[in-house]
Coordinates of C-alpha atoms in Angstrom, one line a residue:
M30 CA 0.0 0.0 -0.2
Y31 CA 3.4 2.3 0.4
S32 CA 4.6 2.2 -2.9
Q33 CA 8.1 3.6 -2.7
V34 CA 7.6 6.8 -4.6
E35 CA 9.8 9.7 -4.6
H36 CA 10.0 13.2 -5.0
P37 CA 13.0 14.8 -6.0
A38 CA 11.2 17.8 -8.3
G39 CA 9.6 18.8 -4.8
G40 CA 6.2 20.2 -6.4
Y41 CA 4.9 19.4 -2.9
K42 CA 6.5 22.9 -1.9
K43 CA 3.2 24.4 -3.5
L44 CA 0.9 23.2 -0.5
F45 CA 2.3 26.0 1.5
E46 CA 2.6 29.0 -1.0
T47 CA 0.6 32.1 0.3
V48 CA -2.6 32.5 -2.7
E49 CA -4.9 35.0 -3.1
E50 CA -8.6 34.9 -2.1
L51 CA -11.4 34.6 -4.7
S52 CA -13.8 37.9 -5.4
S53 CA -16.2 34.8 -6.9
P54 CA -16.9 31.6 -7.7
V55 CA -15.0 30.0 -10.7
T56 CA -16.1 27.3 -12.9
A57 CA -14.1 24.5 -12.7
H58 CA -13.5 21.8 -15.6
V59 CA -14.5 18.5 -15.5
T60 CA -13.6 15.6 -16.8
G61 CA -15.2 11.7 -16.4
R62 CA -18.6 12.7 -14.8
I63 CA -19.6 13.9 -11.2
P64 CA -22.6 11.7 -10.0
T65 CA -25.4 13.9 -10.9
W66 CA -26.6 12.7 -7.0
L67 CA -23.6 14.1 -5.2
R68 CA -25.1 17.9 -4.7
G69 CA -23.9 20.1 -2.0
S70 CA -20.7 21.6 -0.6
L71 CA -17.4 20.3 0.5
L72 CA -15.6 22.5 2.7
R73 CA -12.0 22.8 3.8
C74 CA -9.8 25.1 5.7
G75 CA -6.0 25.7 6.0
P76 CA -3.5 27.6 5.9
G77 CA -3.7 30.5 3.0
L78 CA -1.0 33.6 3.9
F79 CA 2.1 32.2 5.2
E80 CA 3.7 35.4 5.6
V81 CA 2.7 39.3 6.0
G82 CA 5.2 41.6 4.4
A83 CA 8.2 40.5 4.9
E84 CA 7.0 38.6 8.0
P85 CA 7.2 35.1 8.0
F86 CA 5.4 32.2 9.9
Y87 CA 7.5 29.6 11.2
H88 CA 4.6 26.3 11.4
L89 CA 1.9 24.9 9.5
F90 CA -0.2 25.4 12.1
D91 CA 0.4 29.8 11.8
G92 CA -0.8 30.8 8.1
Q93 CA -3.7 32.3 8.2
A94 CA -6.9 30.7 7.8
L95 CA -8.6 30.3 4.7
L96 CA -12.0 28.5 3.8
H97 CA -12.4 26.6 0.2
K98 CA -15.8 25.7 -1.4
F99 CA -16.2 23.0 -4.3
D100 CA -19.6 23.1 -5.2
F101 CA -21.7 20.2 -7.6
K102 CA -25.1 20.7 -8.3
D103 CA -26.1 18.7 -11.8
G104 CA -22.2 17.3 -13.0
H105 CA -21.4 21.0 -12.8
V106 CA -18.2 22.5 -10.2
T107 CA -17.9 25.8 -9.2
Y108 CA -14.8 27.1 -6.5
H109 CA -14.4 29.6 -4.1
R110 CA -12.5 30.6 -1.8
R111 CA -12.1 33.3 0.8
F112 CA -9.7 34.4 4.3
V113 CA -11.9 33.9 7.4
R114 CA -12.0 37.7 9.0
T115 CA -10.4 36.3 12.3
D116 CA -9.0 38.7 14.4
A117 CA -5.8 37.5 14.2
Y118 CA -5.9 38.5 10.3
V119 CA -7.9 41.8 10.1
R120 CA -5.2 43.7 12.5
A121 CA -2.9 42.0 10.4
M122 CA -4.0 43.4 7.2
T123 CA -4.7 46.8 9.0
E124 CA -1.0 47.0 10.7
K125 CA 0.9 45.5 8.2
R126 CA 2.7 42.3 10.0
I127 CA 2.0 39.6 12.6
V128 CA 0.4 41.4 15.4
I129 CA -1.2 38.1 17.6
T130 CA 1.4 35.2 18.4
E131 CA 0.7 31.8 16.3
F132 CA 1.4 28.1 17.1
G133 CA 4.9 28.3 16.1
T134 CA 5.0 32.4 15.4
Y135 CA 5.6 34.9 18.2
A136 CA 4.8 38.0 17.3
Y137 CA 6.5 41.3 18.2
P138 CA 4.9 44.2 20.6
D139 CA 4.2 47.4 17.9
P140 CA 7.2 48.9 16.7
C141 CA 5.6 52.2 16.9
K142 CA 4.4 51.9 20.2
N143 CA 6.9 53.6 23.1
I144 CA 8.5 51.8 25.4
F145 CA 5.5 52.8 28.5
S146 CA 2.2 51.6 26.4
R147 CA 4.3 48.5 25.4
F148 CA 5.1 47.8 29.4
F149 CA 1.5 48.2 29.9
S150 CA 0.4 45.9 27.3
Y151 CA 2.7 43.2 29.0
F152 CA 0.3 43.0 31.8
K153 CA -3.3 42.8 29.5
G154 CA -1.9 39.2 29.1
V155 CA -1.7 37.1 26.3
E156 CA -4.0 37.7 23.5
V157 CA -4.9 34.1 22.4
T158 CA -5.1 33.5 18.1
D159 CA -8.7 33.1 16.6
N160 CA -7.2 31.5 13.5
A161 CA -9.9 29.4 12.7
L162 CA -7.6 27.6 10.0
V163 CA -8.2 23.7 11.3
N164 CA -12.2 22.6 10.4
I165 CA -15.7 23.4 9.9
Y166 CA -18.3 21.5 12.0
P167 CA -22.0 22.6 12.9
V168 CA -24.3 23.9 15.9
G169 CA -28.0 24.1 14.8
E170 CA -28.1 25.6 11.5
D171 CA -25.0 27.4 12.2
Y172 CA -21.2 26.4 10.6
Y173 CA -18.2 27.5 12.7
A174 CA -14.3 27.5 11.3
C175 CA -12.1 26.3 13.9
T176 CA -8.6 26.0 15.4
E177 CA -8.2 25.0 18.9
T178 CA -8.4 28.1 21.4
N179 CA -11.5 29.4 22.8
F180 CA -11.8 31.2 19.7
I181 CA -14.4 29.3 16.9
T182 CA -15.4 31.8 14.0
K183 CA -19.1 31.9 12.0
I184 CA -18.7 31.1 9.0
N185 CA -21.7 31.5 5.8
P186 CA -21.3 28.5 4.2
E187 CA -23.0 29.9 0.6
T188 CA -21.4 33.1 0.8
L189 CA -17.9 32.3 2.7
E190 CA -18.5 35.6 4.5
T191 CA -16.8 35.8 7.8
I192 CA -19.8 36.6 10.8
K193 CA -18.7 36.7 14.2
Q194 CA -16.5 35.4 16.8
V195 CA -17.3 33.8 19.2
D196 CA -15.4 32.9 22.6
L197 CA -16.5 29.4 24.2
C198 CA -15.8 30.7 27.3
K199 CA -18.6 32.8 28.4
Y200 CA -20.5 29.6 27.7
V201 CA -18.8 26.5 29.5
S202 CA -15.7 26.6 31.9
V203 CA -13.1 25.2 29.1
N204 CA -9.9 27.2 28.1
G205 CA -10.2 25.8 24.4
A206 CA -11.9 22.9 22.5
T207 CA -10.5 20.6 20.4
A208 CA -11.3 21.1 16.4
H209 CA -12.5 17.4 16.5
P210 CA -16.3 17.4 18.2
H211 CA -18.6 14.7 17.5
V212 CA -21.6 15.3 16.1
E213 CA -24.9 13.6 16.6
D214 CA -27.7 12.3 14.4
D215 CA -29.9 14.5 16.3
G216 CA -27.1 17.2 16.5
T217 CA -26.2 17.3 19.3
V218 CA -22.1 17.8 19.3
Y219 CA -19.8 16.8 22.0
N220 CA -16.4 18.6 22.4
I221 CA -13.4 18.6 25.0
G222 CA -10.6 21.1 26.2
N223 CA -8.3 21.5 29.0
C224 CA -10.1 23.5 32.4
F225 CA -8.9 24.1 35.3
G226 CA -10.5 21.6 38.1
K227 CA -11.4 21.6 41.6
N228 CA -9.0 22.9 44.4
F229 CA -6.9 24.7 40.7
A230 CA -6.2 21.0 39.8
L231 CA -5.9 20.9 35.9
A232 CA -8.0 18.5 33.8
Y233 CA -10.3 17.4 30.4
N234 CA -13.9 18.4 30.6
I235 CA -16.3 17.4 28.0
I236 CA -18.4 20.0 27.0
R237 CA -22.2 19.0 25.1
I238 CA -23.9 21.2 22.5
P239 CA -27.4 20.3 22.5
P240 CA -29.3 20.4 19.1
L241 CA -31.1 23.3 17.6
Q242 CA -34.8 23.4 20.1
A243 CA -38.4 24.9 18.4
D244 CA -37.6 28.1 20.1
K245 CA -34.9 28.5 17.1
E246 CA -32.6 29.6 20.2
D247 CA -29.3 29.7 19.7
P248 CA -27.8 26.1 21.2
M249 CA -24.3 27.8 22.4
N250 CA -26.3 29.5 24.5
R251 CA -27.1 25.8 26.4
S252 CA -24.1 24.0 26.1
E253 CA -22.9 22.6 29.6
V254 CA -20.3 20.3 31.1
V255 CA -20.8 16.6 31.0
V256 CA -18.4 15.3 32.5
Q257 CA -14.6 16.0 34.2
F258 CA -11.8 13.7 33.6
P259 CA -8.5 14.2 36.0
C260 CA -5.2 14.9 34.7
S261 CA -2.3 12.8 35.2
D262 CA -0.7 15.9 36.3
R263 CA -2.0 18.4 38.3
F264 CA 0.1 21.4 36.3
K265 CA 0.6 20.2 33.4
P266 CA -2.4 19.1 31.0
S267 CA -1.9 16.8 27.8
Y268 CA -2.4 17.5 24.3
V269 CA -6.0 17.0 23.2
H270 CA -6.8 16.7 19.5
S271 CA -9.6 14.1 19.5
F272 CA -11.5 11.8 21.4
G273 CA -13.6 8.7 21.0
L274 CA -17.5 8.2 21.7
T275 CA -20.2 6.0 20.8
S276 CA -23.8 5.6 21.8
N277 CA -22.9 5.0 25.7
Y278 CA -19.6 6.0 26.2
I279 CA -16.5 8.7 25.7
V280 CA -13.1 7.9 25.9
F281 CA -10.1 9.9 26.2
V282 CA -6.4 8.9 25.3
E283 CA -4.3 11.2 27.7
T284 CA -0.6 11.2 26.0
P285 CA 3.1 11.9 27.2
V286 CA 3.0 15.1 25.1
K287 CA 2.5 17.8 27.7
I288 CA 1.4 21.8 27.9
N289 CA 3.6 23.6 30.5
L290 CA 1.4 25.5 32.0
L291 CA 3.7 27.8 33.8
K292 CA 5.6 28.3 31.0
F293 CA 2.0 29.4 29.5
L294 CA 1.2 31.5 31.5
S295 CA 4.5 33.6 32.4
S296 CA 3.4 36.4 30.2
W297 CA 5.3 35.2 26.9
S298 CA 5.9 38.9 25.2
L299 CA 8.2 39.2 28.4
W300 CA 10.2 36.5 26.2
G301 CA 9.1 36.5 23.1
A302 CA 7.9 33.1 23.2
N303 CA 4.8 31.3 21.1
Y304 CA 2.9 28.0 21.7
M305 CA 5.6 25.7 20.5
D306 CA 7.5 26.7 23.1
C307 CA 5.4 25.7 25.7
F308 CA 5.5 21.6 25.1
E309 CA 7.1 19.1 26.5
S310 CA 6.9 15.3 27.0
N311 CA 6.7 13.2 29.7
E312 CA 9.1 10.8 28.9
T313 CA 7.7 8.1 31.8
M314 CA 3.9 8.0 31.8
G315 CA 3.5 6.0 28.6
V316 CA -0.5 6.7 27.8
W317 CA -3.4 6.8 29.8
L318 CA -6.8 5.5 28.4
H319 CA -10.1 7.1 30.6
V320 CA -13.4 6.3 29.8
A321 CA -16.6 8.1 31.4
E322 CA -20.3 7.2 30.7
K323 CA -22.0 9.0 28.5
K324 CA -25.6 10.1 29.8
K325 CA -24.6 9.3 33.6
G326 CA -21.9 11.5 33.1
R327 CA -19.2 9.5 35.4
L328 CA -16.2 8.1 35.5
L329 CA -15.5 4.4 34.6
N330 CA -12.8 3.9 37.7
I331 CA -10.4 1.6 35.6
K332 CA -6.9 2.8 34.7
Y333 CA -5.4 1.9 31.5
R334 CA -2.0 2.0 30.2
T335 CA 0.3 1.5 27.4
S336 CA 3.2 2.2 25.9
A337 CA 4.1 6.4 24.8
F338 CA 2.7 7.8 21.5
N339 CA 1.3 10.7 19.6
L340 CA -2.3 10.9 18.9
F341 CA -4.2 13.6 16.8
H342 CA -6.9 11.8 14.9
H343 CA -9.4 8.8 16.8
I344 CA -10.6 7.2 14.0
N345 CA -13.9 5.0 15.3
T346 CA -15.0 4.1 18.6
Y347 CA -17.1 1.2 19.0
E348 CA -18.7 -0.7 21.5
D349 CA -19.0 -5.1 21.2
N350 CA -19.7 -7.2 24.5
G351 CA -18.4 -5.7 27.1
F352 CA -15.1 -4.4 25.5
L353 CA -14.6 -0.5 23.4
I354 CA -13.2 -1.0 20.6
V355 CA -10.4 1.8 19.6
D356 CA -9.2 2.5 16.5
L357 CA -6.4 5.2 16.6
C358 CA -3.4 7.1 13.9
T359 CA -0.6 7.2 16.3
W360 CA 3.0 8.3 16.0
K361 CA 5.3 5.2 18.5
G362 CA 7.3 8.0 21.3
F363 CA 6.8 10.9 23.8
E364 CA 8.5 13.4 21.3
F365 CA 6.0 15.6 19.8
V366 CA 5.4 14.9 16.2
Y367 CA 4.6 19.3 15.6
N368 CA 8.4 19.6 16.0
Y369 CA 8.6 18.2 12.7
L370 CA 6.1 20.8 10.9
Y371 CA 7.5 23.8 10.8
L372 CA 7.2 25.8 7.0
A373 CA 10.9 24.9 6.8
N374 CA 11.3 21.1 7.3
L375 CA 7.7 20.6 5.1
R376 CA 9.7 23.3 2.0
A377 CA 12.9 21.5 2.2
N378 CA 14.2 19.4 -1.2
W379 CA 13.1 16.0 -1.2
D380 CA 16.4 14.5 0.4
E381 CA 16.5 16.5 3.2
V382 CA 12.4 16.3 4.3
K383 CA 13.2 12.3 4.2
Q384 CA 15.8 12.7 6.0
Q385 CA 14.4 15.0 8.5
A386 CA 11.2 11.9 9.0
E387 CA 13.5 9.6 9.5
K388 CA 14.8 10.9 13.0
A389 CA 10.5 11.4 14.0
P390 CA 8.3 9.2 15.6
Q391 CA 7.0 6.6 13.4
P392 CA 3.4 6.2 12.5
E393 CA 1.2 3.1 13.2
A394 CA -3.0 3.0 12.5
R395 CA -3.2 0.1 15.6
R396 CA -6.6 -0.9 17.7
Y397 CA -6.5 -0.9 20.8
V398 CA -9.3 -3.0 23.1
L399 CA -10.7 -1.6 26.3
P400 CA -12.6 -4.1 29.1
L401 CA -15.2 -2.5 30.6
T402 CA -15.5 -4.6 33.7
I403 CA -12.6 -6.0 35.8
D404 CA -12.6 -9.0 38.3
K405 CA -9.3 -9.1 40.9
A406 CA -9.5 -13.1 40.2
D407 CA -8.0 -12.4 36.7
T408 CA -5.5 -10.8 38.0
G409 CA -2.2 -11.2 35.2
K410 CA -4.7 -12.7 32.6
N411 CA -5.4 -11.1 29.6
L412 CA -9.1 -10.1 29.5
V413 CA -9.8 -9.2 25.9
T414 CA -12.2 -12.7 24.5
L415 CA -12.9 -10.7 21.4
P416 CA -12.6 -13.9 18.8
Y417 CA -11.6 -10.9 15.9
T418 CA -8.6 -9.3 17.3
T419 CA -5.0 -9.7 18.2
A420 CA -5.3 -6.4 21.1
T421 CA -4.9 -7.6 24.5
A422 CA -5.9 -6.0 27.7
T423 CA -3.8 -7.5 30.9
L424 CA -5.4 -6.9 34.6
R425 CA -1.8 -6.1 37.0
S426 CA -1.4 -6.6 40.0
D427 CA -1.8 -3.0 40.9
E428 CA -4.8 -3.0 39.4
T429 CA -4.1 -0.8 36.2
I430 CA -4.5 -3.0 33.0
W431 CA -2.2 -3.3 29.9
L432 CA -3.0 -2.6 26.6
E433 CA -0.9 -3.6 23.4
P434 CA -2.4 -3.1 20.5
E435 CA -3.6 -4.9 17.3
V436 CA -2.1 -3.2 14.4
I437 CA -4.1 -2.2 11.6
F438 CA -1.5 -0.4 9.6
S439 CA 2.0 -0.1 9.6
G440 CA 4.3 0.9 6.5
P441 CA 7.7 2.2 6.9
R442 CA 7.7 6.4 7.2
H443 CA 4.5 5.8 5.7
A444 CA 1.5 7.2 7.9
F445 CA -2.4 6.2 7.8
E446 CA -3.1 9.5 8.3
F447 CA -6.7 12.1 8.5
P448 CA -9.0 9.2 8.8
Q449 CA -12.7 9.5 7.5
I450 CA -15.2 6.6 8.0
N451 CA -19.1 6.4 7.2
Y452 CA -19.7 8.8 9.7
K453 CA -23.6 8.9 9.4
K454 CA -24.1 5.7 9.6
Y455 CA -21.2 4.2 11.5
G456 CA -19.5 6.6 14.1
G457 CA -19.3 5.2 17.1
K458 CA -20.9 1.5 15.5
P459 CA -18.8 -1.2 14.4
Y460 CA -17.2 -0.7 11.3
T461 CA -15.4 -2.2 8.1
Y462 CA -13.9 0.5 6.6
T463 CA -11.6 3.8 6.7
Y464 CA -10.2 5.9 4.3
G465 CA -7.2 8.3 4.8
L466 CA -4.8 10.1 3.0
G467 CA -1.5 9.3 3.0
L468 CA 1.9 10.9 4.2
N469 CA 4.7 9.4 2.9
H470 CA 7.5 11.2 4.9
F471 CA 5.0 13.7 5.8
V472 CA 4.5 14.7 2.3
P473 CA 0.8 13.3 1.6
D474 CA 1.0 11.6 -2.1
R475 CA -2.0 8.7 -2.2
L476 CA -4.9 8.2 -0.8
C477 CA -6.2 4.6 0.6
K478 CA -8.8 3.0 1.7
L479 CA -8.2 0.6 4.8
N480 CA -10.7 -2.3 5.9
V481 CA -9.8 -2.6 9.4
K482 CA -10.8 -6.4 9.6
T483 CA -8.8 -7.9 6.9
K484 CA -6.4 -5.2 6.7
E485 CA -6.8 -4.9 2.9
T486 CA -5.5 -1.7 1.4
W487 CA -6.9 0.3 -1.5
V488 CA -4.6 2.9 -3.3
W489 CA -5.0 6.3 -5.4
Q490 CA -1.6 7.6 -6.3
E491 CA -0.2 9.9 -9.4
L492 CA 3.0 10.9 -9.5
D493 CA 3.8 15.1 -8.5
S494 CA 0.3 14.6 -7.1
Y495 CA -0.5 15.9 -3.5
P496 CA -3.6 15.3 -2.2
S497 CA -6.0 16.1 1.0
E498 CA -8.3 14.1 3.5
P499 CA -10.4 12.3 1.6
I500 CA -14.0 12.7 2.9
F501 CA -16.7 10.2 2.0
V502 CA -19.8 11.4 0.7
S503 CA -22.7 8.6 0.8
H504 CA -24.8 7.4 -1.8
P505 CA -28.2 8.8 -0.7
D506 CA -29.8 5.2 -1.6
A507 CA -27.0 3.4 -0.2
L508 CA -27.2 -0.5 1.4
E509 CA -23.3 -0.9 1.9
E510 CA -21.1 1.1 4.3
D511 CA -18.5 2.1 1.3
D512 CA -21.6 2.6 -1.6
G513 CA -20.7 6.3 -2.8
V514 CA -18.1 9.0 -3.7
V515 CA -14.8 10.3 -2.1
L516 CA -13.5 13.5 -2.2
S517 CA -10.1 15.0 -2.1
V518 CA -8.8 18.3 -2.6
V519 CA -5.4 17.2 -5.3
V520 CA -2.7 20.0 -5.8
S521 CA -0.8 18.9 -9.4
P522 CA 1.7 20.8 -9.8
G523 CA 4.1 19.2 -12.1
A524 CA 0.9 17.8 -14.0
G525 CA 0.1 19.0 -16.8
P526 CA -1.8 22.8 -17.2
K527 CA -4.1 22.7 -13.7
P528 CA -2.2 23.2 -10.7
A529 CA -5.1 21.6 -8.9
Y530 CA -8.3 19.8 -8.9
L531 CA -11.3 18.2 -6.9
L532 CA -11.0 14.4 -7.1
V533 CA -14.2 12.0 -6.6
L534 CA -12.8 8.8 -6.7
N535 CA -15.4 5.2 -6.0
A536 CA -15.7 4.4 -2.9
R537 CA -15.8 0.6 -3.6
D538 CA -12.1 0.5 -5.2
M539 CA -11.0 3.6 -5.3
S540 CA -10.7 4.1 -8.9
E541 CA -11.0 7.5 -10.4
V542 CA -14.7 8.4 -11.0
A543 CA -13.9 11.9 -12.1
R544 CA -11.9 15.7 -11.1
A545 CA -13.0 18.7 -11.9
E546 CA -9.4 20.8 -12.5
V547 CA -9.3 24.9 -11.9
E548 CA -7.0 27.5 -12.7
V549 CA -5.4 28.6 -9.6
N550 CA -3.2 26.8 -7.5
I551 CA -4.5 25.5 -3.8
P552 CA -2.5 25.6 -0.3
V553 CA -2.5 22.5 1.9
T554 CA -6.3 22.4 3.6
F555 CA -6.2 20.4 7.0
H556 CA -9.7 19.2 7.3
G557 CA -13.7 19.9 6.6
L558 CA -17.5 18.8 5.6
F559 CA -19.7 17.9 2.5
K560 CA -22.7 19.9 3.5
R561 CA -25.6 18.0 1.3
A562 CA -27.6 20.3 -0.8

């Protein structure tokens, strides 16, 4: 599944080039046939401005948020994009410099201010970025672009106009929230964020935003904390990027990548730090997994432990006969993978890119199985009795449960990442297929479908073509889990005259159905959704 494709021409550098927004949608040139049932918009988020004047952004997660939309109607496709009018963007445009500190780029104080006004602005504390470059999700009838701070940005999914900034702190007790909420069939949204728990110890809150009610009041006003997970270290919360949800349980994986809050709070502006400077690794804790009952908001008093990995994306989670099956895209070890995602690394020549990736944590898709009930009589035994998995869970004498995974995909320096499933029908339930973006030494160069039961893979790959996260869209009358299409935005700097296109694959076998080419480059996008018309 991981063909050893090389990229000596360095076409992937196009993913990290500044582009201009469009004043109105442009028509895409379709080859093949877009299914007529495919009606709606693919909305995606990513960085689109990689410097302000002469000041560069340094990290993959710093570029200013650009919203992209591919519209599908009667076999025709249009493409539109607009920058999100965040505070970070608007102030940068106004002052022609980087004003707000981003993930890996420090914003220097205003050179026009004198020393006194600068000194006083230190005490206003940190201005947290609202650069919503990571994902888009629905709340009630509204759509929000987000990053991982407390600020989310309401956008218009038709025009891509920015409506308003929303501060989550005004609604619930969290310091931030992930860009990977779970959205249930009825519209209920669950998310997780760091918070200050009892007696100043840190904790993680699960927040629930109910669906839109008959009174049409903004559901954000009814958001609430449903359960609090404890933190392994009262001063250092783990970095959390996503979590698992089934109809009865919430799964939180606490990794050894920690945020040093003392560094975070000691006003950065005094010493020119950014968010990346506040991360550190706990080299001894390994990984702790926590489970809570969703409806009762009650923690399960079971201590699951396993060896160290980084985790960004849960693939899926489901219940089976007293066990939770937790499928994850992991990176082995405790060193933070984001250390390798500086733009200087990603824009390097191919040989250097490969050299860097050799040193980084290695990717592996894994299945963990968590027993939900334990009997002390079983100490020393593997508690997993499911016939179809080799994953184990061993009860130890200190009453912790040691987990060993079943590997569902592994290839040297080849990641199965940005996983997507048929979420509407199979999210939180037993499933068979996941679709992912194949990273070759961190360069996205293929799309992959994986059967998590048999480990069979299907691959779409084309020379000098750099796809994005694959989004599965189910056929309206689908009977099978994989009956539908997969959508991905592909950058193809070397392949013919058109710099980018929207690719439509048959989800069955990952064969090409159609492509819709545009005349403009499209930089990297992270996540997004398909909004049916």
